[in-house]
Coordinates of C-alpha atoms in Angstrom, one line a residue:
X1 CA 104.0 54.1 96.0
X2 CA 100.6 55.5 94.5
X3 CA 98.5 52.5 93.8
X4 CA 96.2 52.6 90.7
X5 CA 93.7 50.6 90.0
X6 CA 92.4 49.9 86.0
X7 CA 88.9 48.7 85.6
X8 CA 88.0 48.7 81.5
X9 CA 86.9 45.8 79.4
X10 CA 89.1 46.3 76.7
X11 CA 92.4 44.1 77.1
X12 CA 93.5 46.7 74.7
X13 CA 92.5 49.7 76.9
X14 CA 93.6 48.3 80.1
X15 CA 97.2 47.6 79.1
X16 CA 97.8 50.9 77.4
X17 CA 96.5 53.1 79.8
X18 CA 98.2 50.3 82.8
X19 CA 101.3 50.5 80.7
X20 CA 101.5 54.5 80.9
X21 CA 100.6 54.5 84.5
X22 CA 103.4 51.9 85.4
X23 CA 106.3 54.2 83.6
X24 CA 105.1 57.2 85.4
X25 CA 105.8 55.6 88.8
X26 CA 102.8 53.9 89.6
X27 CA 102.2 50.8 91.0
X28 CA 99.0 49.5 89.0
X29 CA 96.4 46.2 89.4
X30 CA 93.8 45.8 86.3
X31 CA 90.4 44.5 86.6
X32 CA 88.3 43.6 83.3
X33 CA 84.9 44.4 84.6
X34 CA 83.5 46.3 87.3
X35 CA 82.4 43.2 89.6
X36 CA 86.3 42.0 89.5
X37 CA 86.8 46.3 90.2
X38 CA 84.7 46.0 93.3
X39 CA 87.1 43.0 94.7
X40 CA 90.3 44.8 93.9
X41 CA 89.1 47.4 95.4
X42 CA 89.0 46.1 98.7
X43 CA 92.3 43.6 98.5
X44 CA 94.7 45.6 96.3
X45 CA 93.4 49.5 98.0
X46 CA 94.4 51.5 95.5
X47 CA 94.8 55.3 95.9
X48 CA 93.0 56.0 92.4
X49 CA 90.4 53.8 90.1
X50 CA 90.0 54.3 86.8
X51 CA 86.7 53.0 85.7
X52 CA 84.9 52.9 82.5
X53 CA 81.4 53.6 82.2
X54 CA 80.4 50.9 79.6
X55 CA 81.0 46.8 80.5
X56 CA 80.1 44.1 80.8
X57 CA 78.3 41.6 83.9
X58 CA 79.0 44.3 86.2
X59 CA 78.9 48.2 84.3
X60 CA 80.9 51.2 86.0
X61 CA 77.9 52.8 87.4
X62 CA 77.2 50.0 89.9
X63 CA 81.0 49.4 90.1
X64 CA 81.3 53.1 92.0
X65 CA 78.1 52.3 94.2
X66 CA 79.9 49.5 95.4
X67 CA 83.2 50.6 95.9
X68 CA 82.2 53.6 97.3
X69 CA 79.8 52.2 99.8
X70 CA 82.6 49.9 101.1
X71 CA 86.0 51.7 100.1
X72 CA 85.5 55.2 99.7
X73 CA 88.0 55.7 96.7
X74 CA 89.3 58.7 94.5
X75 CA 87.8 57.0 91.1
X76 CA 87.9 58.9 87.8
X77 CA 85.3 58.1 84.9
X78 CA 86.3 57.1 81.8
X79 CA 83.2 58.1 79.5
X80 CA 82.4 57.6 75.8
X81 CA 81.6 60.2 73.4
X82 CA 77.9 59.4 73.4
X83 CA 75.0 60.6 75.1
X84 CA 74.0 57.5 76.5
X85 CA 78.0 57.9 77.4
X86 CA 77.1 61.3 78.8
X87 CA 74.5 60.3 80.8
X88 CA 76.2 57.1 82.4
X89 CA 78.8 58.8 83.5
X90 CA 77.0 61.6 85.3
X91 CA 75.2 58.6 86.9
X92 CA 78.3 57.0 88.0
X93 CA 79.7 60.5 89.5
X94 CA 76.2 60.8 90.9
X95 CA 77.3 58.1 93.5
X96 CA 80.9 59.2 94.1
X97 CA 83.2 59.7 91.4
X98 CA 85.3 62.5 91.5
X99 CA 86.0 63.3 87.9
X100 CA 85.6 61.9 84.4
X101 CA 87.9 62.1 81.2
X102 CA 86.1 61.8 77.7
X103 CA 86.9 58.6 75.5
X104 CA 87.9 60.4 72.0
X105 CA 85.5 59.8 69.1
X106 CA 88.0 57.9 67.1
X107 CA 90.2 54.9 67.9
X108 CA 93.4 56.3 66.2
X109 CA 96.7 55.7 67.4
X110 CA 97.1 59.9 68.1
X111 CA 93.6 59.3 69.3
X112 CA 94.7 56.9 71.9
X113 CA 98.1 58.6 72.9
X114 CA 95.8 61.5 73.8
X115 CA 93.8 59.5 75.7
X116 CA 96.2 58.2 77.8
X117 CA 98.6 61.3 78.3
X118 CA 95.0 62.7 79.7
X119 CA 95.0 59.6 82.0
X120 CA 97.7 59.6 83.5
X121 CA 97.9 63.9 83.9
X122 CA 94.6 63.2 85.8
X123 CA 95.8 60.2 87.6
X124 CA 98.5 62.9 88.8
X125 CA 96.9 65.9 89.4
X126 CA 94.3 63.4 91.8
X127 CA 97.0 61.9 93.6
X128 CA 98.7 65.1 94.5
X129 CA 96.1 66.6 95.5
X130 CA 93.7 67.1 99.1
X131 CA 91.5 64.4 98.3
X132 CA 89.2 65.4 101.6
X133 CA 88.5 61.4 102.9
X134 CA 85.4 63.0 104.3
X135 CA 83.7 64.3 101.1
X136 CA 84.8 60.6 100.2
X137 CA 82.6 58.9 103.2
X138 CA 79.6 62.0 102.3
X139 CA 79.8 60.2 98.6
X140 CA 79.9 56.7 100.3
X141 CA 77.0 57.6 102.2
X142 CA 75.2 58.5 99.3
X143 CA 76.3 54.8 97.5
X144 CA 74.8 53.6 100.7
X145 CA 71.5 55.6 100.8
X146 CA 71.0 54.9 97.1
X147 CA 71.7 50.9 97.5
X148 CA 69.2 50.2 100.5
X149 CA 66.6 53.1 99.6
X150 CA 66.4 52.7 96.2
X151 CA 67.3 49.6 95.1
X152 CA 67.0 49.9 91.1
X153 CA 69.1 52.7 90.9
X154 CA 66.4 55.2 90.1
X155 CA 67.2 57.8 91.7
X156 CA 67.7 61.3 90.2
X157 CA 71.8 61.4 89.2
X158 CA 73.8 64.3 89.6
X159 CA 77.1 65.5 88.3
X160 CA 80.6 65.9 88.6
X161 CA 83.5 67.8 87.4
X162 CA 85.1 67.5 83.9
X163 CA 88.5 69.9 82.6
X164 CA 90.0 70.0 86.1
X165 CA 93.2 72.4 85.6
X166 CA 96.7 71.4 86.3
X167 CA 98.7 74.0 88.2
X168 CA 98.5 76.2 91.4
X169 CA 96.3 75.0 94.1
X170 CA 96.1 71.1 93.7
X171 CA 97.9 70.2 96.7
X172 CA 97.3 72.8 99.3
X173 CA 95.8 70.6 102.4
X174 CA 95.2 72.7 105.4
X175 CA 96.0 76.2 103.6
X176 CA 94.7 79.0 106.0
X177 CA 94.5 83.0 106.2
X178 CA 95.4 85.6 108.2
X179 CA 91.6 87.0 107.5
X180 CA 89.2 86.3 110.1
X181 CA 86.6 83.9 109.1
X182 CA 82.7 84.0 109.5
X183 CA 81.9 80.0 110.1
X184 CA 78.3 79.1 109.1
X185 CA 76.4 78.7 112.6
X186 CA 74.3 75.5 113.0
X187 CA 76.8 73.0 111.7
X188 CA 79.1 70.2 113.2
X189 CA 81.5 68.2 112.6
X190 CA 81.2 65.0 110.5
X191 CA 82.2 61.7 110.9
X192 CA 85.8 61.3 109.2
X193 CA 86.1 57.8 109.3
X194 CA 85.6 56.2 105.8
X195 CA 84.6 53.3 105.1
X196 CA 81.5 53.7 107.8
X197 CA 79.0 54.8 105.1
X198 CA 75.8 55.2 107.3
X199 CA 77.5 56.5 109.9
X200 CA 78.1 59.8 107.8
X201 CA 75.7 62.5 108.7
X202 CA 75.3 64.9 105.3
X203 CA 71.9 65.4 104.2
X204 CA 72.0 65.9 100.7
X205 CA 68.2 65.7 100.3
X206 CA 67.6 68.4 102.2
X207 CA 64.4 70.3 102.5
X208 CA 64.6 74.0 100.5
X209 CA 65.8 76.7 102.7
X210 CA 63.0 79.3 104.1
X211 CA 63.5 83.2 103.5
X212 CA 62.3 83.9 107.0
X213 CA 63.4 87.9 106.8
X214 CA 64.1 90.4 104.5
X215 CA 66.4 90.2 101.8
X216 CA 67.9 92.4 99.0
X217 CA 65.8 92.2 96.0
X218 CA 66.9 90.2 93.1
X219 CA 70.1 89.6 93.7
X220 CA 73.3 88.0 91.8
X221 CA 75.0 84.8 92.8
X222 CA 77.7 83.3 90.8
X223 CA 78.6 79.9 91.3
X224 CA 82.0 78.5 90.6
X225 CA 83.3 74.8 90.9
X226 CA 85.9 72.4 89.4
X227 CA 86.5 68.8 90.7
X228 CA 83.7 67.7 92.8
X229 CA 81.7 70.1 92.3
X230 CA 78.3 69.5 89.9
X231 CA 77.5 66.7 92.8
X232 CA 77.4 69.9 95.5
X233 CA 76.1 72.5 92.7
X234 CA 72.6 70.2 92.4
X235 CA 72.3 70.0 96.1
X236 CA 72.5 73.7 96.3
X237 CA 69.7 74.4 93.5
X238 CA 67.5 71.3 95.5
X239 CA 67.7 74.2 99.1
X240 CA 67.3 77.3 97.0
X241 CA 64.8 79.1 97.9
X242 CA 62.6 79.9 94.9
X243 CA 61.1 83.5 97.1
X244 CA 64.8 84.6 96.9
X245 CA 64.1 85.5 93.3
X246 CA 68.0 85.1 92.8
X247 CA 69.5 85.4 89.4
X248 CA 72.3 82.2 89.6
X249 CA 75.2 82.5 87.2
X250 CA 76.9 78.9 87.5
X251 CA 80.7 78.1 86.0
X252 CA 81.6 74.7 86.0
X253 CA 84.8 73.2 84.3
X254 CA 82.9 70.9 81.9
X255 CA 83.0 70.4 78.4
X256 CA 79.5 70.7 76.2
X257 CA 77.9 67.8 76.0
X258 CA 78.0 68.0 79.9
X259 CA 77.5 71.8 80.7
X260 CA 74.0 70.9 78.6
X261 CA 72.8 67.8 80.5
X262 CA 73.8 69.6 84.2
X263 CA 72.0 72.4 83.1
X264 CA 68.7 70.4 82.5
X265 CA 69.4 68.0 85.2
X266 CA 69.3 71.2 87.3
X267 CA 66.2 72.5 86.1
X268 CA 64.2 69.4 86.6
X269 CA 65.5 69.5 90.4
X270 CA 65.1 73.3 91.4
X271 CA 62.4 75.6 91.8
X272 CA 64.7 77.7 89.3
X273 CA 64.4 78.7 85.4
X274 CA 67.6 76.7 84.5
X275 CA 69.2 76.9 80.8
X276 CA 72.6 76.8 79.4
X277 CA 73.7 80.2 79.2
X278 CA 73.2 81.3 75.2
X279 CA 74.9 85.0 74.0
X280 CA 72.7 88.0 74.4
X281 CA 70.4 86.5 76.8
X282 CA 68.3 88.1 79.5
X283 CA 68.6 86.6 82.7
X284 CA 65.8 87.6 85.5
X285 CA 65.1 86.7 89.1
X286 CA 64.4 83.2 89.6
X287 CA 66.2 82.2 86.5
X288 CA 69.5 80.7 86.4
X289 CA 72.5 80.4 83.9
X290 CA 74.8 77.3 83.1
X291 CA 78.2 78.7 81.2
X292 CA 78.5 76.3 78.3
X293 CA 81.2 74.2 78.0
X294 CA 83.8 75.7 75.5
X295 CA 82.8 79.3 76.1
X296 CA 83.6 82.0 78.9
X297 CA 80.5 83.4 80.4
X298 CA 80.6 87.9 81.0
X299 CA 77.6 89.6 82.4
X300 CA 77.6 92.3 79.4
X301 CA 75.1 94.7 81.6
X302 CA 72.8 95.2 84.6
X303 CA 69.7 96.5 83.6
X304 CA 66.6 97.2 85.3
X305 CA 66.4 93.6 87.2
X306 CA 68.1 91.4 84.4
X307 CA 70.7 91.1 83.2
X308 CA 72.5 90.3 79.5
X309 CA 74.9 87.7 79.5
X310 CA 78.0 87.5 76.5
X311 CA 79.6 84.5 75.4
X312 CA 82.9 84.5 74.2
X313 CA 86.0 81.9 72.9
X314 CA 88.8 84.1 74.3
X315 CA 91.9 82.0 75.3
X316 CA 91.3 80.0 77.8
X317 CA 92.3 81.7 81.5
X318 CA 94.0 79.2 83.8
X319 CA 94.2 76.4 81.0
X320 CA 90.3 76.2 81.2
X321 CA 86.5 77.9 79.3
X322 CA 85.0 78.7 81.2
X323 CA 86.7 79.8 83.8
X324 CA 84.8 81.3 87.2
X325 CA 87.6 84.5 87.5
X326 CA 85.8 85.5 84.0
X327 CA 82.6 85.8 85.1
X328 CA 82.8 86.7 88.2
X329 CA 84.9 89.6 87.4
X330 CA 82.7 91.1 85.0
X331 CA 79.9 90.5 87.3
X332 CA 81.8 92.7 89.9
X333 CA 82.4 95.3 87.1
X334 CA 79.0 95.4 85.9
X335 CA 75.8 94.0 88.1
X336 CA 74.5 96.7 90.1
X337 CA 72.2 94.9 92.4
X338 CA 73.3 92.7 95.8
X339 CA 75.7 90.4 94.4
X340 CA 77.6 87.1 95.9
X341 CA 80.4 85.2 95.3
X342 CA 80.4 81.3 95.9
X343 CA 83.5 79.3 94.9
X344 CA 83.2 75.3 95.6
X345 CA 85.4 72.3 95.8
X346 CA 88.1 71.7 92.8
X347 CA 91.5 71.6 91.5
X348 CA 93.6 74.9 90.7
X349 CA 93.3 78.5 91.9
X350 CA 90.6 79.6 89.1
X351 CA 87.9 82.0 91.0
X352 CA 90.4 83.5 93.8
X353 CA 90.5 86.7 91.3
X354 CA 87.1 86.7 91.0
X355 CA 86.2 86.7 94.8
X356 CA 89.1 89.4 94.9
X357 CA 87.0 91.5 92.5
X358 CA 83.2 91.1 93.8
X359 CA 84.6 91.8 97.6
X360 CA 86.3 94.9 96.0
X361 CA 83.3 95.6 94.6
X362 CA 80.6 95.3 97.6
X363 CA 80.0 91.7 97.2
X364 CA 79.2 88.8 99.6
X365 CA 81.4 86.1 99.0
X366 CA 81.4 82.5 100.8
X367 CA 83.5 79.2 100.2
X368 CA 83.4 76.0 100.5
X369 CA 84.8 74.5 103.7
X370 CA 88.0 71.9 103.9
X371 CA 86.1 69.1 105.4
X372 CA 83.4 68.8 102.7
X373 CA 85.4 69.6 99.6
X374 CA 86.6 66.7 97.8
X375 CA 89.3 68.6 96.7
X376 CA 89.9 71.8 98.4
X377 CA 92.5 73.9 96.0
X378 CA 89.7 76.5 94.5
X379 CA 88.4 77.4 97.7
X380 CA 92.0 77.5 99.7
X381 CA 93.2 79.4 97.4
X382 CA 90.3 82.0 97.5
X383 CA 90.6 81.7 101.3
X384 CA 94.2 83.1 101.4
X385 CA 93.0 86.3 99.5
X386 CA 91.9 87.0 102.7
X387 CA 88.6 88.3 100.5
X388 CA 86.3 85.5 101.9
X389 CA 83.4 86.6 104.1
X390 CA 81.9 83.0 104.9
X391 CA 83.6 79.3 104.9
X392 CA 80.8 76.8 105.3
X393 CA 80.2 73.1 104.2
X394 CA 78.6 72.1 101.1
X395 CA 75.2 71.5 103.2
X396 CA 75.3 75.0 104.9
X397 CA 76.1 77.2 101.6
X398 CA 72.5 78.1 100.7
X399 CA 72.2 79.3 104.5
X400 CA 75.4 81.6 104.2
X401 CA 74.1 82.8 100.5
X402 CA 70.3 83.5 102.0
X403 CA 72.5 85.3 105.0
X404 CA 74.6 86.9 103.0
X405 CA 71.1 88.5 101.0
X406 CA 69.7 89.5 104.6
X407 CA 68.6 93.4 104.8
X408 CA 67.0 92.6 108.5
X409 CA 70.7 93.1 110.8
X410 CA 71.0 89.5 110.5
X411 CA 73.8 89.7 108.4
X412 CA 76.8 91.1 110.6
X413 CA 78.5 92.2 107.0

């Protein structure tokens, strides 16, 4: 049986949302604080935590340090709808949450029904799904890294992934193609023991990547993660290089609040322009787009070396907005200059039409690799299009997107 594990300091909270857990099948341990969540943790091993953000003696950001730097666990984020809210909980999935679910405004009763029907659809969706245990020991190694390196928890936080879809793709461990498959040269293969945090070697503060040859000029990259994914998103805009003069469309399943703190979180890391993506705007090289949350994201045009991005509130396409096929596709409809597809760790098959469309199209398009993804439906489902030119690990994608560019005969495309 699934074990969950409840960590909230509302009695309140934790019996609802333990009560709703338990009739679904679960077997389920509460904890009223995260310094009792940490303990847990290690006696009761559940499969999933839920963790608020906000409590008391011990809060949920240091909560998912610890656990993660002892017990690498699937934990999902509980957040409230503030901005201090906001920006805890991208702190907490800075060091190794997987997901988050937003507290609603209100404490109605429909309110709270909501609430917990979310829960426990995540709870599901988590637990059926390829949980990679080495993206788990990369995030424990980063708990580690940020506990005995920086000890007062300055460090710059990252994100994670928000809106992750039900559906195709959750539970597709070990999915493969018939295609043949480009594998990014220079890599090897990680420790897959959890639990061993320092013994996990992923540099996530790596130094930017070097355009050492020619490249196309100006070219398009879209971006396009789920579950998992803002986390892997910063570390590529940290190794872009700035002398690739990209223009860097990225689709994240977020809400607003947290498409607008990624995109300045990303901007204040990369050598890159980065804004949340507004209608009508230009985008030119060296500049890159966030689609907000709420809205799909359409390269309207191509022109000269920019290009003019649309914002839209069409239905939502695979039960999400903004969803990667959207952009993606109208970027293989429209942009006229080298152009590359990138689909990264999460739940559900959005972006598989999208690489479809920008290989059809001319495109480069790369993948995130099993090993690395902390949930490896998007990108296994893109792999069996047989349309993917590169799978590489998170720390290898900007190589295979700078390759991917290359106009020297490096590129064997």
């Amino acid at each position: 049986m699934t074990r969950v594990l409840v960590v909230d300091d509302s009695r309140f909270m934790r019996t609802v949302i333990g009560n709703a857990l338990t009739e679904a099948g679960y077997d389920v341990e509460t904890a009223e604080n995260g310094s009792e969540g940490v303990k847990l943790a290690t006696t009761f091993e559940p499969d999933v935590v839920t963790m608020d953000v906000e409590m008391p003696e011990m809060d949920g950001i240091d909560a998912v340090e610890r656990i993660m730097a002892r017990n690498p666990t699937v934990i999902l984020m509980l957040s409230a709808h503030t901005e201090r809210g906001t920006e805890a909980t991208l702190d907490a999935l800075e060091r190794g949450a997987v997901d988050f679910i937003k507290k609603p405004d209100g404490s109605g009763s429909r309110n709270i029904a909501h609430l917990v029907d979310e829960v426990v659809e995540t709870v599901d969706d988590l637990a059926e799904a390829d949980v990679s245990s080495v993206a788990l020991a990369h995030a424990a190694a980063t708990a580690y890294a940020t506990r005995t390196d920086q000890p007062e928890n300055a460090g710059q936080a990252t994100m994670s992934t928000a809106g992750a879809e039900a559906g195709a793709g959750n539970a597709v461990a070990g999915g493969s193609s018939d295609a043949p498959l480009a594998r990014d040269r220079g890599t090897s293969e990680p420790d897959t023991t959890p639990g061993i945090a320092p013994a996990v070697e992923f540099d996530e503060h790596a130094t930017p990547v070097t355009v050492d040859g020619n490249c196309a000029d100006a070219p398009t990259i879209i971006l396009g993660a789920s579950t998992g994914g803002p986390k892997i998103v910063e570390q590529l805009f940290e190794r872009l290089p700035a002398d690739l003069e990209a223009k860097v469309l990225v689709v994240q399943h977020m809400p607003p609040e947290f498409t607008t703190r990624l995109a300045t979180r990303l901007d204040s890391l990369s050598a890159y322009d980065v804004s949340e993506a507004t209608d009508r705007q230009r985008l030119r090289p060296g500049e890159a787009a966030v689609a907000p949350g709420n809205f799909h994201l359409e390269v309207a045009s191509n022109v000269g070396d920019a290009l003019r991005l649309k914002l839209d509130d069409d239905d939502r396409l695979h039960g999400v907005r903004p969803a990667i096929d959207v952009t993606m596709i109208s970027a293989a409809e429209r942009v006229s200059d080298a152009l590359c597809g990138v689909v990264l760790t999460g739940m559900g098959r959005d972006g598989a039409a999208g690489i479809e469309a920008i290989k059809a199209a001319g495109g480069q398009t790369i993948a995130q690799d099993e090993e690395t993804s902390p949930v490896f439906g998007i990108p296994c489902q893109a792999i069996e299009t047989g349309c993917v030119d590169t799978v590489a690990p998170a720390n290898g994608i900007v190589d295979a997107i700078v390759d991917a560019f290359r106009t020297d005969g490096e590129n064997d495309d």
